[in-house]
Amino acid sequence: PVYFLRPTPGAPNGDTLAGKVAKIAFSHSRGFYEESFKLNISSETSGAVVRYTTDGSVPTADNGQVLNGVLVVDKTTVLRAAAFKPGHKPTKAITQTYLFLQDVVRQSPDGLPPVGFHYEWGQNRVDYGMDQRVVDDERYRNQIFDGLRSIPSYSLVMNLDDLFGEDEGIYANAEDDGRAWERPCSIELIRPDGVDGFQVNCGVRIRGGFSRGSNNPKHAFRLFFRREYGPGKLKYPLFGKTAAQEFDNLDLRTFSNYSWSLSSDPRCTFMRDQFNRDLQLALGQSAARGDFCHLYINGQYWGLYNSCERPEASFGGSYFKGKSQDFDVIKIGRGRGKGQGNTQYGLFATDGNLDAWKQLWEACKAGVETPAAYQRILGNDPDGTRNPDFSVLLDAGNLIDYMLVIFYGGNLDAPVTSFGANRSANNWYGIRNRNGEEGFRYYVWDAEHTFLKIDEDRTGPYPAGDQYVRSNPQWIWQQCLHNAEFRMMVADRVHRHFDIGGTLTPESVTGLLQQRVEKLRLAVIGESARWGDRPSRSGSSSRPRTLHDDWQPEVDRWFNEFIPDRSSVVVDQLWKHGLIPDLEPARLSKRGGVVKPAYELVMSAKQGEAYYTLDGSDPRLVGGGVSPVAKKYSSPVRIGKSGIVKVRVSFENEWSALDELPFEVKDKKIASNLKK
C-alpha cells in the first residue's frame, strides 16, 4: 500500500508517503495529580519525533517543542502531542490534561489573565481567577478539593485566539452563531471515580440565547462531533447504560438567570433547568438527560456546568424507532432550520420539516371538541380504534405530563413566556417520526424561571398560539381541553402523579431533589470561588456568594416551603379549570405491590359503583360506556397472577379518575427457598 497525506478528488494524486507514524503513547494518563512526575511520550515508529504544545495550539511539523527525553509535569498542564517522521503521515494530535488542584485553587488570585490568555474578550466582560476569600475560608479550604473531585470534569483545549480573539474568537463574539462560528478543539472527560473517560477532537460553538450577552462573562458551549475533526460520533455512555450510547453533539450549559456569574442572584441553585428535566423523566416520559460537571479551559478552572443531551434528530434515532433522518424536530428559539438563511428567533424545524406540525396546529385551530376531530389527531376513528389511513400527530399522554411539569415548576418562560405578556412562545421542543405511529412528544427546555413563588399559576389560558408563528404545546393543550376524552385523561394522569406515591407528591419530589443536592453540594464551592464575586445588580460586591450563605438557604426554601405545598396548589389550580372530577376514586385495601397468591383486594366507593378489570384495559370505554370486560365490584377480588388491576368509580354517567395497580404475585415460601 501507499499513503497520501491529503485526498485530491478530481485532480492528480499528490506525493506518496512511505507509511504512517504509529500512534503515540503516554506514560501517564489524564487526571488529577498531587505530586510531580516524569512524562514520556513515544511512538513505535523508529526515527519518529514527538512534538508537543502547552498553549492549546495543535502541534505540527513546524509548531511545538520537540520532546527530548522526558517532560517533568509539576503543575496543571494541558499537553497536545503528535509524532512526525519525514515521508510519513503524522499521528493525530492527542490531548492530555493533568490537573493539580493545589494550584487550580490559586489561579489568577489578582484577576489578571494567566500566561497566554487574553486581556480582552471583544466586548465581553472579562473575569479571571479564583476568589481567595472563598479558597481560604475555614469552611471551604479543605472541602474545595473534595468539591472539585465530586463530579466529572471536562477539559476544553483549543487555540485561544479561536476563543478570545477580537475578530474571530467565538467567546469574544458570543452573539454570533452558526457553522461559521464553530472552531476546532479537544474535549476530555476526566472522571473522579477513576473510570476511563475519553478525549476526542471536535468542533465547539457558543450556545444559548439571553446568556450570549456581552455583560455575561460565563458562556455556555455546544460540542459537535464531525469527521473533519475526529470521530463522527462520540461513543461513550455519558448518562448511563440505559441512555443513549453515542452522540452527534453535546451541550455544556451554564446558568444565566438566577446565577452568581451574571447577576449575583441569591436564589441561585444551578438546578432549576436540570431538575425540571429530571421530573419529566421521572414521570416516565422521554426527556433530555443531563448531569453536572466542572469545566476547565486550557487548564483554567471555568466553573460549574451542566452537560446535557439535545432533543434533536439524532436524539430521536437513539431513543425511538427509526433513523435520525426520519424525525421532524420543531422548536421556538434561536437557531437556523435546515435550508433557512441567517440565524433567527422563531418557529422552525431544526431537522425534517414543519408539515406535520402545521397539520396538527390547523386541526386544533379548527376545533377538536368532537370525538371525531380529537381522535383524528391521535390517528384514530371516533371510537378510539386505530385507523392506519390517519397520521398520528399527537401523543396525548406525553403532552399532559409535559404540561404538568410546566405547571408544577411555575415555568414563566416556556412554552408560553410571561415576559411577552403571554402572547409569545418560547423554549420548547417537539419531536415526531414522520414514518412512525407516534405523535409529537414535547421536551422541557431552558426551565430556569421555575421554583419561585409557591402560588404561581401558569395554567392559562393564554393567547400565544392563536397565530401559527407563535404555536406551541400549551396552546395545543388548551384546544384539547375542549374535548371530554382528553379531560378524562388529564384527570387520570393528575391522579396518578399527584396522589399517593405519585411522582409529583411532596415525598417523591423531595426524594428526587435530594439526589441532585447531594451530588452537587460540595461542587458549588468551586463555582463560588470562580464566579461568586460578581457584583449584584445594585453594584454591591461586599462578599462572594457561598455554599452556606446563599446556595443552602435557597435549597432549603425549596425543601421546606415550595415542595410541601406546591402539589396541592397545582391540583387546586387544575380543579378550577374543571379538570379534577368531583367523584372520588375507589378506596383500595392495597395499592399494588407484592402479594401472596389468591390475595383478596378490597374496594369501596364513597359514592357510586366501582368497576375493575384484570387484563390491564380501562373499565371505561372511549365515549363513557362501561367496558364489556369490566366487572362491577361486589366482593373482594382475588389476585391470582401478576398483572395490572384498573379501577374506576361510576355514578350517574360520570367517572372517577383511573387507578392503575401493578400487582406481583409471589409465594413467599418458594421465594425463600429459591433465595437459599
Short mmCIF file of C-alpha atoms in Angstrom, two decimals, residues 358-590:
data_model
loop_
_atom_site.label_atom_id
_atom_site.label_comp_id
_atom_site.label_asym_id
_atom_site.label_seq_id
_atom_site.Cartn_x
_atom_site.Cartn_y
_atom_site.Cartn_z
CA LYS A 358 -48.75 22.70 10.79
CA GLN A 359 -51.30 19.95 10.18
CA LEU A 360 -51.70 19.45 13.94
CA TRP A 361 -52.00 23.19 14.58
CA GLU A 362 -54.59 23.63 11.82
CA ALA A 363 -56.66 20.73 13.16
CA CYS A 364 -56.63 22.27 16.64
CA LYS A 365 -57.42 25.69 15.22
CA ALA A 366 -60.49 24.21 13.53
CA GLY A 367 -61.51 22.66 16.87
CA VAL A 368 -61.12 19.23 18.44
CA GLU A 369 -64.10 19.21 20.82
CA THR A 370 -65.93 16.48 18.88
CA PRO A 371 -64.86 12.84 19.30
CA ALA A 372 -64.11 12.53 15.60
CA ALA A 373 -61.89 15.64 15.45
CA TYR A 374 -59.94 14.76 18.60
CA GLN A 375 -59.45 11.10 17.74
CA ARG A 376 -58.34 12.09 14.24
CA ILE A 377 -55.20 13.87 15.55
CA LEU A 378 -54.44 10.70 17.53
CA GLY A 379 -54.71 8.69 14.32
CA ASN A 380 -57.95 7.01 15.39
CA ASP A 381 -61.53 6.58 14.34
CA PRO A 382 -64.14 8.31 16.59
CA ASP A 383 -64.40 5.22 18.83
CA GLY A 384 -60.68 5.34 19.61
CA THR A 385 -59.56 2.45 17.39
CA ARG A 386 -56.50 2.99 15.21
CA ASN A 387 -57.11 3.98 11.59
CA PRO A 388 -53.93 3.38 9.54
CA ASP A 389 -55.07 5.93 6.97
CA PHE A 390 -54.76 8.72 9.56
CA SER A 391 -51.45 10.24 10.64
CA VAL A 392 -50.71 10.14 14.36
CA LEU A 393 -49.97 13.77 15.19
CA LEU A 394 -50.18 13.89 18.98
CA ASP A 395 -49.05 11.78 21.93
CA ALA A 396 -51.74 13.00 24.33
CA GLY A 397 -50.25 11.37 27.43
CA ASN A 398 -46.91 12.97 26.75
CA LEU A 399 -48.50 16.40 26.24
CA ILE A 400 -50.33 16.14 29.57
CA ASP A 401 -47.27 15.05 31.53
CA TYR A 402 -45.19 17.77 29.86
CA MET A 403 -47.71 20.43 30.87
CA LEU A 404 -47.90 19.08 34.43
CA VAL A 405 -44.14 19.67 34.74
CA ILE A 406 -44.60 23.20 33.37
CA PHE A 407 -47.39 23.86 35.87
CA TYR A 408 -45.59 22.28 38.82
CA GLY A 409 -42.45 24.38 38.34
CA GLY A 410 -44.50 27.51 37.66
CA ASN A 411 -42.48 27.96 34.46
CA LEU A 412 -42.60 31.62 33.42
CA ASP A 413 -40.73 31.20 30.17
CA ALA A 414 -41.97 28.04 28.39
CA PRO A 415 -43.85 27.07 26.32
CA VAL A 416 -45.61 30.42 26.74
CA THR A 417 -43.48 33.24 28.07
CA SER A 418 -44.76 35.68 30.67
CA PHE A 419 -42.02 38.07 29.54
CA GLY A 420 -44.02 38.64 26.35
CA ALA A 421 -47.35 39.30 28.11
CA ASN A 422 -48.18 35.62 27.49
CA ARG A 423 -48.60 36.37 23.79
CA SER A 424 -45.35 34.74 22.68
CA ALA A 425 -43.98 31.22 22.81
CA ASN A 426 -40.52 30.24 23.98
CA ASN A 427 -38.26 27.36 24.97
CA TRP A 428 -39.95 24.23 23.70
CA TYR A 429 -39.04 21.26 21.55
CA GLY A 430 -41.26 18.76 19.75
CA ILE A 431 -40.12 15.52 18.08
CA ARG A 432 -42.03 13.17 15.78
CA ASN A 433 -41.05 10.36 13.42
CA ARG A 434 -42.61 11.12 10.03
CA ASN A 435 -42.75 7.40 9.19
CA GLY A 436 -43.88 6.13 12.57
CA GLU A 437 -47.04 5.51 14.56
CA GLU A 438 -46.34 8.06 17.29
CA GLY A 439 -47.33 11.69 17.62
CA PHE A 440 -45.31 14.70 18.68
CA ARG A 441 -43.51 14.43 22.01
CA TYR A 442 -42.56 17.59 23.90
CA TYR A 443 -39.46 18.40 25.90
CA VAL A 444 -38.81 20.70 28.83
CA TRP A 445 -36.04 23.10 27.85
CA ASP A 446 -34.38 26.16 29.45
CA ALA A 447 -36.57 25.90 32.54
CA GLU A 448 -34.69 28.43 34.65
CA HIS A 449 -37.67 30.61 35.58
CA THR A 450 -39.16 27.98 37.90
CA PHE A 451 -39.48 27.08 41.60
CA LEU A 452 -40.03 30.73 42.50
CA LYS A 453 -43.46 31.54 44.00
CA ILE A 454 -45.49 28.83 45.70
CA ASP A 455 -48.76 30.19 44.30
CA GLU A 456 -47.51 30.79 40.73
CA ASP A 457 -50.27 29.85 38.27
CA ARG A 458 -49.28 29.06 34.67
CA THR A 459 -52.41 27.12 33.71
CA GLY A 460 -53.70 29.93 31.49
CA PRO A 461 -55.44 30.04 29.11
CA TYR A 462 -53.06 32.28 27.15
CA PRO A 463 -53.42 33.82 23.67
CA ALA A 464 -49.98 32.71 22.46
CA GLY A 465 -50.57 30.17 19.71
CA ASP A 466 -53.63 31.65 18.05
CA GLN A 467 -51.24 32.55 15.25
CA TYR A 468 -49.21 29.78 13.64
CA VAL A 469 -45.88 31.57 14.04
CA ARG A 470 -46.44 31.52 17.81
CA SER A 471 -47.79 27.98 18.01
CA ASN A 472 -46.71 25.92 20.98
CA PRO A 473 -47.66 22.84 23.06
CA GLN A 474 -49.60 24.81 25.68
CA TRP A 475 -51.93 26.20 23.02
CA ILE A 476 -52.45 22.63 21.73
CA TRP A 477 -53.27 21.64 25.33
CA GLN A 478 -55.78 24.47 25.62
CA GLN A 479 -57.61 23.40 22.47
CA CYS A 480 -57.67 19.76 23.56
CA LEU A 481 -59.27 20.75 26.87
CA HIS A 482 -62.48 21.33 24.93
CA ASN A 483 -62.67 17.57 24.39
CA ALA A 484 -64.21 15.37 27.12
CA GLU A 485 -61.96 12.39 26.37
CA PHE A 486 -58.82 14.49 26.75
CA ARG A 487 -60.11 15.98 30.01
CA MET A 488 -60.68 12.45 31.33
CA MET A 489 -57.08 11.58 30.51
CA VAL A 490 -55.91 14.73 32.30
CA ALA A 491 -57.86 13.66 35.38
CA ASP A 492 -56.30 10.20 35.20
CA ARG A 493 -52.75 11.48 34.96
CA VAL A 494 -53.19 14.10 37.67
CA HIS A 495 -54.48 11.34 39.96
CA ARG A 496 -51.53 9.11 39.02
CA HIS A 497 -48.86 11.74 39.57
CA PHE A 498 -50.23 13.85 42.43
CA ASP A 499 -51.92 11.23 44.63
CA ILE A 500 -50.48 8.57 46.94
CA GLY A 501 -46.99 7.59 45.83
CA GLY A 502 -47.13 9.69 42.65
CA THR A 503 -44.06 11.33 41.16
CA LEU A 504 -45.34 14.86 41.87
CA THR A 505 -46.25 14.30 45.51
CA PRO A 506 -44.11 16.20 48.05
CA GLU A 507 -42.45 13.00 49.23
CA SER A 508 -41.42 11.89 45.74
CA VAL A 509 -40.22 15.31 44.61
CA THR A 510 -38.21 15.67 47.82
CA GLY A 511 -36.50 12.32 47.25
CA LEU A 512 -35.67 13.13 43.63
CA LEU A 513 -34.28 16.56 44.51
CA GLN A 514 -32.23 15.16 47.36
CA GLN A 515 -30.30 13.02 44.90
CA ARG A 516 -29.25 16.10 42.92
CA VAL A 517 -28.48 18.14 46.04
CA GLU A 518 -26.15 15.51 47.50
CA LYS A 519 -24.16 15.24 44.27
CA LEU A 520 -23.93 18.98 43.78
CA ARG A 521 -23.38 20.34 47.29
CA LEU A 522 -19.57 20.33 47.51
CA ALA A 523 -19.13 21.14 43.81
CA VAL A 524 -20.78 24.51 44.47
CA ILE A 525 -17.67 25.63 46.39
CA GLY A 526 -15.60 25.75 43.20
CA GLU A 527 -18.24 27.86 41.43
CA SER A 528 -18.35 30.17 44.44
CA ALA A 529 -14.60 30.77 44.24
CA ARG A 530 -14.63 31.24 40.45
CA TRP A 531 -17.79 33.29 39.92
CA GLY A 532 -19.28 34.13 43.31
CA ASP A 533 -17.72 37.59 43.44
CA ARG A 534 -19.76 39.00 40.55
CA PRO A 535 -21.26 42.37 41.61
CA SER A 536 -25.03 42.29 42.12
CA ARG A 537 -27.46 44.46 40.17
CA SER A 538 -27.19 47.06 42.92
CA GLY A 539 -23.41 47.16 42.43
CA SER A 540 -22.66 45.58 45.77
CA SER A 541 -19.84 43.03 45.98
CA SER A 542 -19.05 43.14 49.69
CA ARG A 543 -18.75 39.37 49.89
CA PRO A 544 -18.81 36.44 47.47
CA ARG A 545 -21.82 34.17 47.15
CA THR A 546 -21.14 30.94 49.01
CA LEU A 547 -22.47 27.48 49.68
CA HIS A 548 -23.65 28.14 53.23
CA ASP A 549 -24.71 31.78 52.97
CA ASP A 550 -26.59 31.66 49.68
CA TRP A 551 -26.97 28.27 47.98
CA GLN A 552 -28.09 26.27 51.00
CA PRO A 553 -30.78 28.78 52.14
CA GLU A 554 -32.39 28.74 48.69
CA VAL A 555 -32.24 24.94 48.52
CA ASP A 556 -33.80 24.81 52.00
CA ARG A 557 -36.60 27.07 50.75
CA TRP A 558 -37.34 24.52 48.04
CA PHE A 559 -37.42 21.70 50.57
CA ASN A 560 -39.23 23.47 53.40
CA GLU A 561 -41.58 25.93 51.68
CA PHE A 562 -42.10 25.26 47.97
CA ILE A 563 -42.27 21.47 47.70
CA PRO A 564 -44.52 20.73 50.74
CA ASP A 565 -47.35 22.92 49.41
CA ARG A 566 -46.81 23.10 45.66
CA SER A 567 -48.55 19.85 44.73
CA SER A 568 -51.83 20.82 46.37
CA VAL A 569 -51.60 24.32 44.88
CA VAL A 570 -51.31 22.93 41.33
CA VAL A 571 -54.16 20.45 41.88
CA ASP A 572 -56.37 23.32 43.11
CA GLN A 573 -55.46 25.33 40.00
CA LEU A 574 -56.46 22.43 37.76
CA TRP A 575 -59.65 21.87 39.75
CA LYS A 576 -60.68 25.45 38.99
CA HIS A 577 -60.46 24.57 35.31
CA GLY A 578 -62.83 21.66 35.88
CA LEU A 579 -60.14 19.04 35.34
CA ILE A 580 -60.50 17.19 38.65
CA PRO A 581 -63.67 15.03 38.84
CA ASP A 582 -65.96 15.57 41.83
CA LEU A 583 -66.38 11.80 42.03
CA GLU A 584 -63.72 10.33 44.27
CA PRO A 585 -61.66 7.32 43.12
CA ALA A 586 -62.15 3.97 44.80
CA ARG A 587 -60.70 3.22 48.21
CA LEU A 588 -58.43 0.19 47.97
CA SER A 589 -57.00 -2.14 50.60
CA LYS A 590 -53.65 -2.24 48.77
#
